PDB file of C-alpha atoms in Angstrom:
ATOM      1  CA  UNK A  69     -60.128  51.428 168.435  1.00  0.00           C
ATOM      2  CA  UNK A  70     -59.942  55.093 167.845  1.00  0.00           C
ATOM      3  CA  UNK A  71     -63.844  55.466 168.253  1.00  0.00           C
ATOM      4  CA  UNK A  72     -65.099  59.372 169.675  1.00  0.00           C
ATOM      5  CA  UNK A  73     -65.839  59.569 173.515  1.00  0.00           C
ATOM      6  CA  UNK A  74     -69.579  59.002 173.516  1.00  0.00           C
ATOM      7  CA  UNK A  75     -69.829  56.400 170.759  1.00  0.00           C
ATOM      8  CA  UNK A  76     -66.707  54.609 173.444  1.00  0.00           C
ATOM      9  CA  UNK A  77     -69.508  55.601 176.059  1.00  0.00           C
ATOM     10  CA  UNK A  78     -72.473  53.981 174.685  1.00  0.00           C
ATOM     11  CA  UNK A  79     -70.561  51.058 173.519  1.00  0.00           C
ATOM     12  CA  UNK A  80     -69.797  50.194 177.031  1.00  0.00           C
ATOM     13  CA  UNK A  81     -73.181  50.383 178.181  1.00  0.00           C
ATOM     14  CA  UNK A  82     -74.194  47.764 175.660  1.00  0.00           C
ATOM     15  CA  UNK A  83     -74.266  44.812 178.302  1.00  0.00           C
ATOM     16  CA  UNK A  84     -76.211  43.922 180.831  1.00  0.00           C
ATOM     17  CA  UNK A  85     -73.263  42.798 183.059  1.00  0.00           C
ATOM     18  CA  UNK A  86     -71.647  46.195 182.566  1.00  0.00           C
ATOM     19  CA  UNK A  87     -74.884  47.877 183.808  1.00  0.00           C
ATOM     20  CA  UNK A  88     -75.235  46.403 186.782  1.00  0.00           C
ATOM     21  CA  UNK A  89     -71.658  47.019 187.919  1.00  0.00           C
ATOM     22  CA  UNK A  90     -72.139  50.952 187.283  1.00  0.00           C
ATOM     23  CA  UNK A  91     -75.620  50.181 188.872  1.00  0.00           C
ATOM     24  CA  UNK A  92     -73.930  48.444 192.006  1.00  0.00           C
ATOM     25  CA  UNK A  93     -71.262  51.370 191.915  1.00  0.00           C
ATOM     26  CA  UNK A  94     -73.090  54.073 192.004  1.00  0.00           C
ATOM     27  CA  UNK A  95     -74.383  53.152 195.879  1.00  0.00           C
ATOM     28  CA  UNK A  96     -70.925  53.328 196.813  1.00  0.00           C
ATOM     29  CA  UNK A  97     -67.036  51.814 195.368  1.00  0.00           C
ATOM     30  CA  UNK A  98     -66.726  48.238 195.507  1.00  0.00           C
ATOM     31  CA  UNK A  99     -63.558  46.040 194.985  1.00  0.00           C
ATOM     32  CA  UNK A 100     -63.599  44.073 192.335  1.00  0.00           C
ATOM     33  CA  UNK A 101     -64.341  41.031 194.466  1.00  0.00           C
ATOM     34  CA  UNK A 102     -67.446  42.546 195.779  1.00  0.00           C
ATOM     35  CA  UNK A 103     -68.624  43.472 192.500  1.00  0.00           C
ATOM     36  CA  UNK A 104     -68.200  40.061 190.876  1.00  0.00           C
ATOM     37  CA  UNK A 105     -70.209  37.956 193.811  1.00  0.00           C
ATOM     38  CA  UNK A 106     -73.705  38.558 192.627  1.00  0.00           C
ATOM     39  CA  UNK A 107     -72.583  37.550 188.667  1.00  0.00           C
ATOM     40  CA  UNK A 108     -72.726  34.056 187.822  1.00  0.00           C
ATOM     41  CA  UNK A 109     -69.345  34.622 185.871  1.00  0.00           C
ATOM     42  CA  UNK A 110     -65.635  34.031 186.211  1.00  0.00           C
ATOM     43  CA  UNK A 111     -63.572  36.727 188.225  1.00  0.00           C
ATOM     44  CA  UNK A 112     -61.440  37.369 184.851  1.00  0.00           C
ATOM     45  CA  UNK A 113     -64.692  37.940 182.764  1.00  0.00           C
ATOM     46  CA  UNK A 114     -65.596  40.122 185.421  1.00  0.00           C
ATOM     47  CA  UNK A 115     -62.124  42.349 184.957  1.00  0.00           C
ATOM     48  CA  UNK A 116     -62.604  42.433 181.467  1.00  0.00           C
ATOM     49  CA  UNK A 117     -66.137  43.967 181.543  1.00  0.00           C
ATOM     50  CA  UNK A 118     -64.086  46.126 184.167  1.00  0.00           C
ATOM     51  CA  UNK A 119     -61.525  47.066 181.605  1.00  0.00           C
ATOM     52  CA  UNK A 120     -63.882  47.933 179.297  1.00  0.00           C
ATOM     53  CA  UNK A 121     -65.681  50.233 181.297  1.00  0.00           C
ATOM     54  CA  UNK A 122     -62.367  51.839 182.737  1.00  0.00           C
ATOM     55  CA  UNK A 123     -61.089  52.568 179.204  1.00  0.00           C
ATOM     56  CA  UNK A 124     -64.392  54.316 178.887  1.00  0.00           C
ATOM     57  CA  UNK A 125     -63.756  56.202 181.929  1.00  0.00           C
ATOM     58  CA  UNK A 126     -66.968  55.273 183.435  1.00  0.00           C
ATOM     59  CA  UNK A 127     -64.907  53.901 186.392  1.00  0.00           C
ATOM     60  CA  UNK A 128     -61.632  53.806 188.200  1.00  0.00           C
ATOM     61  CA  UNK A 129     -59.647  52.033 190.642  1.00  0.00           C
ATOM     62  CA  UNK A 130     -58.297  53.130 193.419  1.00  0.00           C
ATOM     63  CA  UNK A 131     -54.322  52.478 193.568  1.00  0.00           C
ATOM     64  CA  UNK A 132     -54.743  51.191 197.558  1.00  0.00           C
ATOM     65  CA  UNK A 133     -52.403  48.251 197.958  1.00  0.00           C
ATOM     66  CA  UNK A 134     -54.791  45.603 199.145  1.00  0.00           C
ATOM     67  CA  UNK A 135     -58.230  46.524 198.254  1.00  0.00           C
ATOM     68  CA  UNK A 136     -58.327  48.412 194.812  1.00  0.00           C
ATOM     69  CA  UNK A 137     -61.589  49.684 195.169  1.00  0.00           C
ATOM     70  CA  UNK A 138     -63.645  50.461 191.932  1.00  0.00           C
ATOM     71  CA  UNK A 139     -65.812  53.911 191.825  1.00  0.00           C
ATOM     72  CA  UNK A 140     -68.362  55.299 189.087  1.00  0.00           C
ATOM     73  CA  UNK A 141     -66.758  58.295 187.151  1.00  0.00           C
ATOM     74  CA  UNK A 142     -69.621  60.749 185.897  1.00  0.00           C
ATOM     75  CA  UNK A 143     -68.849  62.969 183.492  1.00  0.00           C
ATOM     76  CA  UNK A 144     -69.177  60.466 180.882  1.00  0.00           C
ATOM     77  CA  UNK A 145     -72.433  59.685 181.397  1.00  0.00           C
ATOM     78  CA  UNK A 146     -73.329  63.091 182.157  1.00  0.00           C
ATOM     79  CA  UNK A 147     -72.135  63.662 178.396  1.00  0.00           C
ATOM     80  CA  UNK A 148     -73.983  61.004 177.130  1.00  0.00           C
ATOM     81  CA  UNK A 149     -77.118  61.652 178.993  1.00  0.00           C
ATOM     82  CA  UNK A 150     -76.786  65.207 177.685  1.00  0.00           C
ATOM     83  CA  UNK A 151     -76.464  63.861 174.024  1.00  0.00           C
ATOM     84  CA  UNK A 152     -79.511  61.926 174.379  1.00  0.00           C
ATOM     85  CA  UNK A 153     -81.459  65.217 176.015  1.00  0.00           C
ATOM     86  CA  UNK A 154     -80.610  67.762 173.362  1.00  0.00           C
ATOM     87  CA  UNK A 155     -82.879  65.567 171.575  1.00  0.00           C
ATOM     88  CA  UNK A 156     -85.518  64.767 173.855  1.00  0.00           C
ATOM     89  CA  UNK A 157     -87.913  67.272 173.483  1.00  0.00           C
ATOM     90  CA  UNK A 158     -88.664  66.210 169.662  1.00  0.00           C
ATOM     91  CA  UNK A 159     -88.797  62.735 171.328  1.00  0.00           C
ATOM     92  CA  UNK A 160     -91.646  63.721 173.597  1.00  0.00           C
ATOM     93  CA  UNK A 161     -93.619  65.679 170.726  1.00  0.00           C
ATOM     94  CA  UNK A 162     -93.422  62.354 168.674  1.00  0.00           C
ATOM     95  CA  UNK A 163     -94.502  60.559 171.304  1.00  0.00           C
ATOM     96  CA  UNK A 164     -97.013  62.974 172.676  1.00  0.00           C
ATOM     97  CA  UNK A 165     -98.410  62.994 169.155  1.00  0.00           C
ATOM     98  CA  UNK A 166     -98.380  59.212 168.831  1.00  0.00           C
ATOM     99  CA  UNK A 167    -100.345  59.184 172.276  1.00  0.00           C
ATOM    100  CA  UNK A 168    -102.809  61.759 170.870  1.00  0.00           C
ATOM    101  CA  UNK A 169    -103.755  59.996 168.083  1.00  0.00           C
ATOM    102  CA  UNK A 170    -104.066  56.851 169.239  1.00  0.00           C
ATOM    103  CA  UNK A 171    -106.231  57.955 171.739  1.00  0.00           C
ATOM    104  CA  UNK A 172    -108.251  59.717 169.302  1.00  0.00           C
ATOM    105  CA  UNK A 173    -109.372  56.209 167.302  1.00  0.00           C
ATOM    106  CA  UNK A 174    -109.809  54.576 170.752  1.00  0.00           C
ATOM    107  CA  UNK A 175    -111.915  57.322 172.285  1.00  0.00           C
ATOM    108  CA  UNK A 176    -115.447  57.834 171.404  1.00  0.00           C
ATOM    109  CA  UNK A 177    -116.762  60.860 170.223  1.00  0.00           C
ATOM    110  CA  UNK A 178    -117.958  63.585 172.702  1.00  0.00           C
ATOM    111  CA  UNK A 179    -121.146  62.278 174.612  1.00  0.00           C
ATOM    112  CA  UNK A 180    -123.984  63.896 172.678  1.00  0.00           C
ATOM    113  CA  UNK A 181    -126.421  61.930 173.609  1.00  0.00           C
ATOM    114  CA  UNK A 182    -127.139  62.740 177.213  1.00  0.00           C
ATOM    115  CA  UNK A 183    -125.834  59.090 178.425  1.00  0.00           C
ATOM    116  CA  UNK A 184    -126.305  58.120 182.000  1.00  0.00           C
ATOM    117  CA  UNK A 185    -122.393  58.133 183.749  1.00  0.00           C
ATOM    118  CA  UNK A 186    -121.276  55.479 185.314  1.00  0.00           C
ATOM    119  CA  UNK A 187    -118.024  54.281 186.465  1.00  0.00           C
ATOM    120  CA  UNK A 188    -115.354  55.732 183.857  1.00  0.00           C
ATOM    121  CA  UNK A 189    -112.243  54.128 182.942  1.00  0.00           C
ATOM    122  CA  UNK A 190    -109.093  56.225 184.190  1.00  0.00           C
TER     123      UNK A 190
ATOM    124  CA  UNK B 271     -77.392  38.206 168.643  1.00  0.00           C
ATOM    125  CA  UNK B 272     -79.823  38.261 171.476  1.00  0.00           C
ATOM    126  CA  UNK B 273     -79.263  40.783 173.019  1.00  0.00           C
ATOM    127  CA  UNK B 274     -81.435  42.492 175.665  1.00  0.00           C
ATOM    128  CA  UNK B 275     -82.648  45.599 174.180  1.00  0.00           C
ATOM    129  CA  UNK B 276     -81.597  48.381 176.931  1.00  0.00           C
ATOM    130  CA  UNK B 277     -78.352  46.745 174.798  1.00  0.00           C
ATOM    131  CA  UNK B 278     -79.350  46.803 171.037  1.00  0.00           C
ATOM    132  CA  UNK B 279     -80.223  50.398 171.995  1.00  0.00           C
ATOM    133  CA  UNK B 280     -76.883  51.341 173.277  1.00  0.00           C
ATOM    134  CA  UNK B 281     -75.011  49.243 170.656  1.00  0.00           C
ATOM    135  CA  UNK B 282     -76.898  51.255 167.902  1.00  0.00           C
ATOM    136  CA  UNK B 283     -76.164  54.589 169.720  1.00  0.00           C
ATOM    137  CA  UNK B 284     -72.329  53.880 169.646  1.00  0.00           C
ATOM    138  CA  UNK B 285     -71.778  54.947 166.403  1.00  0.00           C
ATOM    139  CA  UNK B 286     -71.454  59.209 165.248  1.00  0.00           C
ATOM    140  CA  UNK B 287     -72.925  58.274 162.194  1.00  0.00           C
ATOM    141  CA  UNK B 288     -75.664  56.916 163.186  1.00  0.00           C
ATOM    142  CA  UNK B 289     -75.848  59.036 166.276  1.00  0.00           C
ATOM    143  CA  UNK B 290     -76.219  62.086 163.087  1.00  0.00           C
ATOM    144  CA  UNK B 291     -78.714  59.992 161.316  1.00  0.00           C
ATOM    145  CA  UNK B 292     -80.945  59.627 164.326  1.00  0.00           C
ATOM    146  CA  UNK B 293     -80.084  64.024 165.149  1.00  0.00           C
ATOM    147  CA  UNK B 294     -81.264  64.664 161.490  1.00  0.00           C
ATOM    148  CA  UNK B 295     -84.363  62.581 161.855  1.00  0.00           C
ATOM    149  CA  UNK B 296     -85.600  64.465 165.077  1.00  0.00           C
ATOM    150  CA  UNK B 297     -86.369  67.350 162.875  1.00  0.00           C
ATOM    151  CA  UNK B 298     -88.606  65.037 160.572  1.00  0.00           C
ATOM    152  CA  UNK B 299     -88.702  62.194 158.893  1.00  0.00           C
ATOM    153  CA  UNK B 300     -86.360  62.047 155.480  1.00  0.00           C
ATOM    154  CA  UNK B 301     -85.854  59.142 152.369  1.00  0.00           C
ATOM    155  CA  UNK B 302     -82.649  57.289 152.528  1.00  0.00           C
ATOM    156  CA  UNK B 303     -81.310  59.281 149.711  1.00  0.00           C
ATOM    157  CA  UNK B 304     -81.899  62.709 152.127  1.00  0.00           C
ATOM    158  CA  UNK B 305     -80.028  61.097 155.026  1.00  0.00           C
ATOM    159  CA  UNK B 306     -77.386  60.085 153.052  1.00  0.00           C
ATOM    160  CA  UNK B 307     -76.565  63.427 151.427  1.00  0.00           C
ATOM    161  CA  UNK B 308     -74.870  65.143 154.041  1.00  0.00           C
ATOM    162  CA  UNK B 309     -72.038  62.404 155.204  1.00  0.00           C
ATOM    163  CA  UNK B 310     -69.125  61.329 152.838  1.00  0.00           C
ATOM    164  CA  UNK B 311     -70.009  57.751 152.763  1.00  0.00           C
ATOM    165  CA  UNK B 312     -72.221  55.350 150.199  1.00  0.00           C
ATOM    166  CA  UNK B 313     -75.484  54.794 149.508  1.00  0.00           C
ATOM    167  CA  UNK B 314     -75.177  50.876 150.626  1.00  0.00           C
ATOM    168  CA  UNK B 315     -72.939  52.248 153.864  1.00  0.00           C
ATOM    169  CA  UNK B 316     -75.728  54.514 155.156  1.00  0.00           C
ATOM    170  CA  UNK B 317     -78.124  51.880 154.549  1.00  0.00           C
ATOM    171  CA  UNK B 318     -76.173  49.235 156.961  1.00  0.00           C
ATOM    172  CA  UNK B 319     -76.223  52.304 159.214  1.00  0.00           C
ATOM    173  CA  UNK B 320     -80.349  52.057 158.772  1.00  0.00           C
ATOM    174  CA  UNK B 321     -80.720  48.873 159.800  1.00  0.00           C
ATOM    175  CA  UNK B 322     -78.829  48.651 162.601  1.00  0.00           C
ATOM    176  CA  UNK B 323     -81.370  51.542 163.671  1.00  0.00           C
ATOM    177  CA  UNK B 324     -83.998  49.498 162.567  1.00  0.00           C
ATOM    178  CA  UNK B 325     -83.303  46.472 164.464  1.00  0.00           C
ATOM    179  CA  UNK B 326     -83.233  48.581 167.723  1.00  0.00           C
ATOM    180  CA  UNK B 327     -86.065  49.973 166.981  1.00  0.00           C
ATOM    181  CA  UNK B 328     -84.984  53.239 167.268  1.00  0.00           C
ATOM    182  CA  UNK B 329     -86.402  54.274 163.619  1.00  0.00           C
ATOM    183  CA  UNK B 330     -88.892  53.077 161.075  1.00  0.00           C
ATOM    184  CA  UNK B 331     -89.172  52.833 157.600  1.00  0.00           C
ATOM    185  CA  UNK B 332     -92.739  54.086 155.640  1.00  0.00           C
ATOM    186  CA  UNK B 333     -93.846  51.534 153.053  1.00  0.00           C
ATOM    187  CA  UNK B 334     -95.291  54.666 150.703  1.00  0.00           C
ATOM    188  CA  UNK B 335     -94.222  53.276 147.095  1.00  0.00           C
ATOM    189  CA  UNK B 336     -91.681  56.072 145.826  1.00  0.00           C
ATOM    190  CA  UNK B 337     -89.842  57.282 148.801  1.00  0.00           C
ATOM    191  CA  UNK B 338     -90.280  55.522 152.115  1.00  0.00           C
ATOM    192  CA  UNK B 339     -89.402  58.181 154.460  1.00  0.00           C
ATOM    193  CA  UNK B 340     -87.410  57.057 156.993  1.00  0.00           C
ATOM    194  CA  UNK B 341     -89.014  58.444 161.088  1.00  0.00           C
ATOM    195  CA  UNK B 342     -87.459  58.383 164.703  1.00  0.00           C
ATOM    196  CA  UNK B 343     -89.419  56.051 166.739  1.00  0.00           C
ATOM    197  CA  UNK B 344     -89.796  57.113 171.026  1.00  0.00           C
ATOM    198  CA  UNK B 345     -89.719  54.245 172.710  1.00  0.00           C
ATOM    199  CA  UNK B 346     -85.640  52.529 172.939  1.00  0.00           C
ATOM    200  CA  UNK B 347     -84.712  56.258 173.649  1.00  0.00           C
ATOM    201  CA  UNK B 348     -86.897  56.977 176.258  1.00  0.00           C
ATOM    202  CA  UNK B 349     -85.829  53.503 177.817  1.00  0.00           C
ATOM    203  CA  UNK B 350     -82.232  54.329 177.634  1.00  0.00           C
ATOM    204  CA  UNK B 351     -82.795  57.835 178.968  1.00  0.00           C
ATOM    205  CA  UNK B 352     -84.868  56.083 181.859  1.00  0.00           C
ATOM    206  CA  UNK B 353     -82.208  53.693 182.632  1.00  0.00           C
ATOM    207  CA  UNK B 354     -79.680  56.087 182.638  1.00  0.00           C
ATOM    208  CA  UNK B 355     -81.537  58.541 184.581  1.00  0.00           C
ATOM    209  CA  UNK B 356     -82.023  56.187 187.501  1.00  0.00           C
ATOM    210  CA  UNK B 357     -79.143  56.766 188.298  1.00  0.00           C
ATOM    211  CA  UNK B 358     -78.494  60.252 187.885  1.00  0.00           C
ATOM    212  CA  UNK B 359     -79.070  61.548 191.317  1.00  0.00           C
ATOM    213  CA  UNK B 360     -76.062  59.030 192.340  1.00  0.00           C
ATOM    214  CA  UNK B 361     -73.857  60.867 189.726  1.00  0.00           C
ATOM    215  CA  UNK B 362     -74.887  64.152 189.876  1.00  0.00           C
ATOM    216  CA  UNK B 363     -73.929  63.429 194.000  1.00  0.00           C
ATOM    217  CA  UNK B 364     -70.665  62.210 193.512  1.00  0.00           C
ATOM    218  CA  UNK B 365     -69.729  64.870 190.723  1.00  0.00           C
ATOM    219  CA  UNK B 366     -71.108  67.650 193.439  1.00  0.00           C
ATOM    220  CA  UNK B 367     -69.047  66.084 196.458  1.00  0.00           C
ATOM    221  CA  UNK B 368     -66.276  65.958 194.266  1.00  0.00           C
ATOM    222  CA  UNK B 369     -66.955  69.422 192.976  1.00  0.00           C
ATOM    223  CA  UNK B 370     -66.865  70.829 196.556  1.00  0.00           C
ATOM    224  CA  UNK B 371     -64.140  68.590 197.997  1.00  0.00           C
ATOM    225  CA  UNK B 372     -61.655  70.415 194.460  1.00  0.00           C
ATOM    226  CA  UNK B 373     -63.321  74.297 195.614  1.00  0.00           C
ATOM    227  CA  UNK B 374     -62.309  72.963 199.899  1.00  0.00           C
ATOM    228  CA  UNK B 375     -58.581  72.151 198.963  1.00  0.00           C
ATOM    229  CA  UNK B 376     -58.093  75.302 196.601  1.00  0.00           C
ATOM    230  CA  UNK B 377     -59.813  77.991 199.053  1.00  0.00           C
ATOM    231  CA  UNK B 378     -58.479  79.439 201.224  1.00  0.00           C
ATOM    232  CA  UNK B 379     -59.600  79.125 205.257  1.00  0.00           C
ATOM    233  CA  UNK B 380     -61.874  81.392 206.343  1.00  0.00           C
ATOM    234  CA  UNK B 381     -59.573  84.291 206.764  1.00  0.00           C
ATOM    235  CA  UNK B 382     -59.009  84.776 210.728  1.00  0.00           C
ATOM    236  CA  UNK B 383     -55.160  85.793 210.814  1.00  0.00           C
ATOM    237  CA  UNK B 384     -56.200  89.135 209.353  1.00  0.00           C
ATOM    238  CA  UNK B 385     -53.113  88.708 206.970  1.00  0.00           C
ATOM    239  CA  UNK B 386     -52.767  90.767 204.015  1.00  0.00           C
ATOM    240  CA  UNK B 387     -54.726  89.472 200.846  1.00  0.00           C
ATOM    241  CA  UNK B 388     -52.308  88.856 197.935  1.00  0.00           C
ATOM    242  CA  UNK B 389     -52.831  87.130 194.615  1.00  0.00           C
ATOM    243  CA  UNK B 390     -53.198  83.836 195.605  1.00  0.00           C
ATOM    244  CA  UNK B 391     -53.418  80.355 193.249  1.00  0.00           C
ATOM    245  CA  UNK B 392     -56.516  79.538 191.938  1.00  0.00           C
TER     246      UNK B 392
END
């Protein structure tokens, strides 16, 4: 698996498990005890969604000889946030213009008629 | 697969093909044969690369007889951006503490021996 930073990134964001550890993480490092009591799932399925995220370096673990305590790393999804924002702005427009039009075939034309008002939808 | 789709969006994103596909098409929409032009790889490969986009969502395909222009579509991005970005105070925190906890162990102590200042390590 020689795959490029972000796709490693993105890759290990694609599970729901995975998620909620960097979820759980980033209010504060957890050992991996801690962060596998609210999963319904093994303690070694837990290390390997661990592993994965490690080898993206979205965490790391602490080298303390009891507790090994797991903390969220950020630049990589500072990077991949970043990815995803250098594009945003033609996101919006899209959706801005999506919103515009299909506003414009809901929304009646311009009162013209002088119409009593009444309650308005928002 | 049935995956959740905060997943089929990240799964699709791990790729730099398709991560190029999806840049191209933020400029405006384009026919398979235009996205395909500018990477080294088949006709048949680029379209696997489509439909991986398709089935997250994160583009659609025109049904206009002669070309059917492929177009971004909003929605799995913004989620994704959302999810991530729910976050992002936690990260940005931790990157700044750890920002200012590398600046407190490589500056100097508020100078109060009235030594002479020499080059010193960054």
């Amino acid at each position: 698996m020689a795959a490029d930073p972000l796709s490693t990134t993105f890759a290990a964001l694609a599970d729901p498990t995975r998620r909620a550890i960097l979820a759980r993480l980033s209010s504060g490092e957890a050992s991996v005890g801690e962060l596998a009591e609210p999963f319904d799932i093994s303690l070694p399925a837990v290390t390997k969604h661990l592993k994965v995220l490690q080898r993206a370096g979205l965490i790391s673990q602490g080298r303390e000889a009891q507790w090994r305590p797991c903390r969220l790393e950020a630049r990589p999804m500072r990077d991949a946030v970043a990815w995803m924002e250098s594009y945003r702005h033609h996101w919006e427009q899209r959706f801005d213009r999506l919103n515009e039009y299909l506003k414009s075939i809901h929304t009646p034309e311009p009162a013209r008629k002088g119409v009593r008002r009444g309650r308005r939808k928002k």
